[in-house]
PDB file of C-alpha atoms in Angstrom:
ATOM      1  CA  UNK L   1     -11.321  -6.891 -16.137  1.00  0.00           C
ATOM      2  CA  UNK L   2     -12.557 -10.366 -15.176  1.00  0.00           C
ATOM      3  CA  UNK L   3     -10.749 -12.271 -12.418  1.00  0.00           C
ATOM      4  CA  UNK L   4      -8.485 -15.109 -13.484  1.00  0.00           C
ATOM      5  CA  UNK L   5     -10.129 -18.499 -13.446  1.00  0.00           C
ATOM      6  CA  UNK L   6      -8.082 -20.768 -11.180  1.00  0.00           C
ATOM      7  CA  UNK L   7      -6.582 -23.844 -12.810  1.00  0.00           C
ATOM      8  CA  UNK L   8      -5.851 -26.941 -10.813  1.00  0.00           C
ATOM      9  CA  UNK L   9      -2.951 -29.326 -11.188  1.00  0.00           C
ATOM     10  CA  UNK L  10      -3.610 -33.057 -10.935  1.00  0.00           C
ATOM     11  CA  UNK L  11      -2.021 -33.077  -7.487  1.00  0.00           C
ATOM     12  CA  UNK L  12      -4.222 -30.201  -6.271  1.00  0.00           C
ATOM     13  CA  UNK L  13      -7.295 -31.961  -7.621  1.00  0.00           C
ATOM     14  CA  UNK L  14      -6.492 -35.161  -5.736  1.00  0.00           C
ATOM     15  CA  UNK L  15      -6.335 -33.188  -2.472  1.00  0.00           C
ATOM     16  CA  UNK L  16      -9.794 -31.675  -3.119  1.00  0.00           C
ATOM     17  CA  UNK L  17     -11.694 -34.868  -3.943  1.00  0.00           C
ATOM     18  CA  UNK L  18     -12.903 -35.473  -0.379  1.00  0.00           C
ATOM     19  CA  UNK L  19     -14.270 -31.943  -0.034  1.00  0.00           C
ATOM     20  CA  UNK L  20     -15.814 -32.198  -3.505  1.00  0.00           C
ATOM     21  CA  UNK L  21     -17.748 -35.351  -2.639  1.00  0.00           C
ATOM     22  CA  UNK L  22     -18.833 -33.863   0.685  1.00  0.00           C
ATOM     23  CA  UNK L  23     -20.124 -30.766  -1.138  1.00  0.00           C
ATOM     24  CA  UNK L  24     -17.735 -28.507   0.772  1.00  0.00           C
ATOM     25  CA  UNK L  25     -15.884 -26.817  -2.111  1.00  0.00           C
ATOM     26  CA  UNK L  26     -16.366 -23.095  -2.690  1.00  0.00           C
ATOM     27  CA  UNK L  27     -17.790 -22.267  -6.141  1.00  0.00           C
ATOM     28  CA  UNK L  28     -14.458 -21.181  -7.673  1.00  0.00           C
ATOM     29  CA  UNK L  29     -12.699 -24.408  -6.634  1.00  0.00           C
ATOM     30  CA  UNK L  30     -15.687 -26.483  -7.686  1.00  0.00           C
ATOM     31  CA  UNK L  31     -15.620 -24.915 -11.140  1.00  0.00           C
ATOM     32  CA  UNK L  32     -11.872 -25.416 -11.450  1.00  0.00           C
ATOM     33  CA  UNK L  33     -12.210 -29.041 -10.393  1.00  0.00           C
ATOM     34  CA  UNK L  34     -15.024 -29.700 -12.873  1.00  0.00           C
ATOM     35  CA  UNK L  35     -13.062 -28.088 -15.727  1.00  0.00           C
ATOM     36  CA  UNK L  36      -9.942 -30.077 -14.869  1.00  0.00           C
ATOM     37  CA  UNK L  37     -11.861 -33.387 -14.704  1.00  0.00           C
ATOM     38  CA  UNK L  38     -13.475 -32.614 -18.058  1.00  0.00           C
ATOM     39  CA  UNK L  39     -10.119 -32.111 -19.811  1.00  0.00           C
ATOM     40  CA  UNK L  40      -7.870 -34.607 -17.945  1.00  0.00           C
ATOM     41  CA  UNK L  41      -8.779 -38.261 -18.584  1.00  0.00           C
ATOM     42  CA  UNK L  42      -6.615 -39.539 -15.717  1.00  0.00           C
ATOM     43  CA  UNK L  43      -8.246 -37.231 -13.189  1.00  0.00           C
ATOM     44  CA  UNK L  44     -11.659 -38.015 -14.654  1.00  0.00           C
ATOM     45  CA  UNK L  45     -11.084 -41.718 -13.945  1.00  0.00           C
ATOM     46  CA  UNK L  46      -9.706 -40.910 -10.487  1.00  0.00           C
ATOM     47  CA  UNK L  47     -12.720 -38.754  -9.604  1.00  0.00           C
ATOM     48  CA  UNK L  48     -15.157 -41.374 -10.910  1.00  0.00           C
ATOM     49  CA  UNK L  49     -13.415 -44.133  -8.967  1.00  0.00           C
ATOM     50  CA  UNK L  50     -13.419 -42.026  -5.812  1.00  0.00           C
ATOM     51  CA  UNK L  51     -17.112 -41.230  -6.262  1.00  0.00           C
ATOM     52  CA  UNK L  52     -17.960 -44.917  -6.822  1.00  0.00           C
ATOM     53  CA  UNK L  53     -15.952 -45.979  -3.781  1.00  0.00           C
ATOM     54  CA  UNK L  54     -17.763 -43.514  -1.542  1.00  0.00           C
ATOM     55  CA  UNK L  55     -21.115 -44.490  -3.028  1.00  0.00           C
ATOM     56  CA  UNK L  56     -20.569 -48.258  -2.737  1.00  0.00           C
ATOM     57  CA  UNK L  57     -18.688 -48.469   0.577  1.00  0.00           C
ATOM     58  CA  UNK L  58     -21.845 -48.375   2.717  1.00  0.00           C
ATOM     59  CA  UNK L  59     -23.135 -51.444   0.861  1.00  0.00           C
ATOM     60  CA  UNK L  60     -20.228 -53.604   2.029  1.00  0.00           C
ATOM     61  CA  UNK L  61     -20.829 -56.072   4.797  1.00  0.00           C
ATOM     62  CA  UNK L  62     -18.310 -57.780   7.015  1.00  0.00           C
ATOM     63  CA  UNK L  63     -17.315 -61.166   5.668  1.00  0.00           C
ATOM     64  CA  UNK L  64     -18.365 -64.162   7.710  1.00  0.00           C
ATOM     65  CA  UNK L  65     -15.302 -66.206   8.607  1.00  0.00           C
ATOM     66  CA  UNK L  66     -15.881 -69.955   8.948  1.00  0.00           C
ATOM     67  CA  UNK L  67     -15.739 -70.975  12.619  1.00  0.00           C
ATOM     68  CA  UNK L  68     -12.688 -73.232  12.209  1.00  0.00           C
ATOM     69  CA  UNK L  69     -10.702 -70.690  10.184  1.00  0.00           C
ATOM     70  CA  UNK L  70      -8.991 -69.086  13.198  1.00  0.00           C
ATOM     71  CA  UNK L  71      -7.854 -72.502  14.481  1.00  0.00           C
ATOM     72  CA  UNK L  72      -6.507 -73.361  11.019  1.00  0.00           C
ATOM     73  CA  UNK L  73      -4.595 -70.064  10.824  1.00  0.00           C
ATOM     74  CA  UNK L  74      -3.106 -70.562  14.294  1.00  0.00           C
ATOM     75  CA  UNK L  75      -2.065 -74.124  13.442  1.00  0.00           C
ATOM     76  CA  UNK L  76      -0.380 -72.967  10.230  1.00  0.00           C
ATOM     77  CA  UNK L  77       1.446 -70.134  12.005  1.00  0.00           C
ATOM     78  CA  UNK L  78       2.642 -72.419  14.816  1.00  0.00           C
ATOM     79  CA  UNK L  79       3.990 -74.928  12.289  1.00  0.00           C
ATOM     80  CA  UNK L  80       5.815 -72.170  10.402  1.00  0.00           C
ATOM     81  CA  UNK L  81       7.326 -70.773  13.623  1.00  0.00           C
ATOM     82  CA  UNK L  82       8.374 -74.255  14.728  1.00  0.00           C
ATOM     83  CA  UNK L  83      10.077 -74.874  11.378  1.00  0.00           C
ATOM     84  CA  UNK L  84      11.970 -71.596  11.729  1.00  0.00           C
ATOM     85  CA  UNK L  85      13.165 -72.550  15.209  1.00  0.00           C
ATOM     86  CA  UNK L  86      14.684 -75.864  14.102  1.00  0.00           C
ATOM     87  CA  UNK L  87      18.486 -75.850  13.826  1.00  0.00           C
ATOM     88  CA  UNK L  88      19.663 -75.655  10.242  1.00  0.00           C
ATOM     89  CA  UNK L  89      20.673 -78.899   8.582  1.00  0.00           C
ATOM     90  CA  UNK L  90      24.435 -79.439   8.375  1.00  0.00           C
ATOM     91  CA  UNK L  91      25.987 -78.718   5.000  1.00  0.00           C
ATOM     92  CA  UNK L  92      26.384 -81.749   2.744  1.00  0.00           C
ATOM     93  CA  UNK L  93      29.648 -83.643   3.055  1.00  0.00           C
ATOM     94  CA  UNK L  94      31.822 -83.070   0.004  1.00  0.00           C
ATOM     95  CA  UNK L  95      32.757 -86.200  -1.953  1.00  0.00           C
ATOM     96  CA  UNK L  96      36.213 -87.612  -1.220  1.00  0.00           C
ATOM     97  CA  UNK L  97      38.997 -86.329  -3.413  1.00  0.00           C
ATOM     98  CA  UNK L  98      39.507 -88.483  -6.427  1.00  0.00           C
ATOM     99  CA  UNK L  99      43.075 -88.938  -7.594  1.00  0.00           C
ATOM    100  CA  UNK L 100      44.054 -87.095 -10.720  1.00  0.00           C
ATOM    101  CA  UNK L 101      44.775 -89.216 -13.762  1.00  0.00           C
ATOM    102  CA  UNK L 102      48.489 -89.666 -14.470  1.00  0.00           C
ATOM    103  CA  UNK L 103      50.035 -87.018 -16.652  1.00  0.00           C
ATOM    104  CA  UNK L 104      50.584 -87.941 -20.268  1.00  0.00           C
ATOM    105  CA  UNK L 105      54.160 -87.836 -21.447  1.00  0.00           C
ATOM    106  CA  UNK L 106      55.100 -84.831 -23.493  1.00  0.00           C
ATOM    107  CA  UNK L 107      55.099 -85.450 -27.225  1.00  0.00           C
ATOM    108  CA  UNK L 108      58.438 -86.653 -28.448  1.00  0.00           C
ATOM    109  CA  UNK L 109      59.626 -87.837 -25.076  1.00  0.00           C
ATOM    110  CA  UNK L 110      60.057 -91.476 -24.346  1.00  0.00           C
ATOM    111  CA  UNK L 111      59.272 -93.433 -21.215  1.00  0.00           C
ATOM    112  CA  UNK L 112      61.811 -95.782 -20.060  1.00  0.00           C
TER     113      UNK L 112
END
């Protein structure tokens, strides 16, 4: 009798991706992972994205920030904090009450 071939769930596969890329998976888990990726399009895209990220990450360089950028950020933050510390404006004054128009006489009644 041959041993059962382990099957991975998508969640189990996601936990193994780091070991897979490092080459640290035992043969049975490696086979299960490869079979799962071959039949599950979502996990195939996940594995490919993970592989590309690991492959391309070393090529990234730190961005050069313009020398005046930190001063600009500080100025913007100080202005925002200052605006928050200002007392709130008073609510608008409601318009004065306008008198109601006189009531019309009921139909059929006379004014004398």
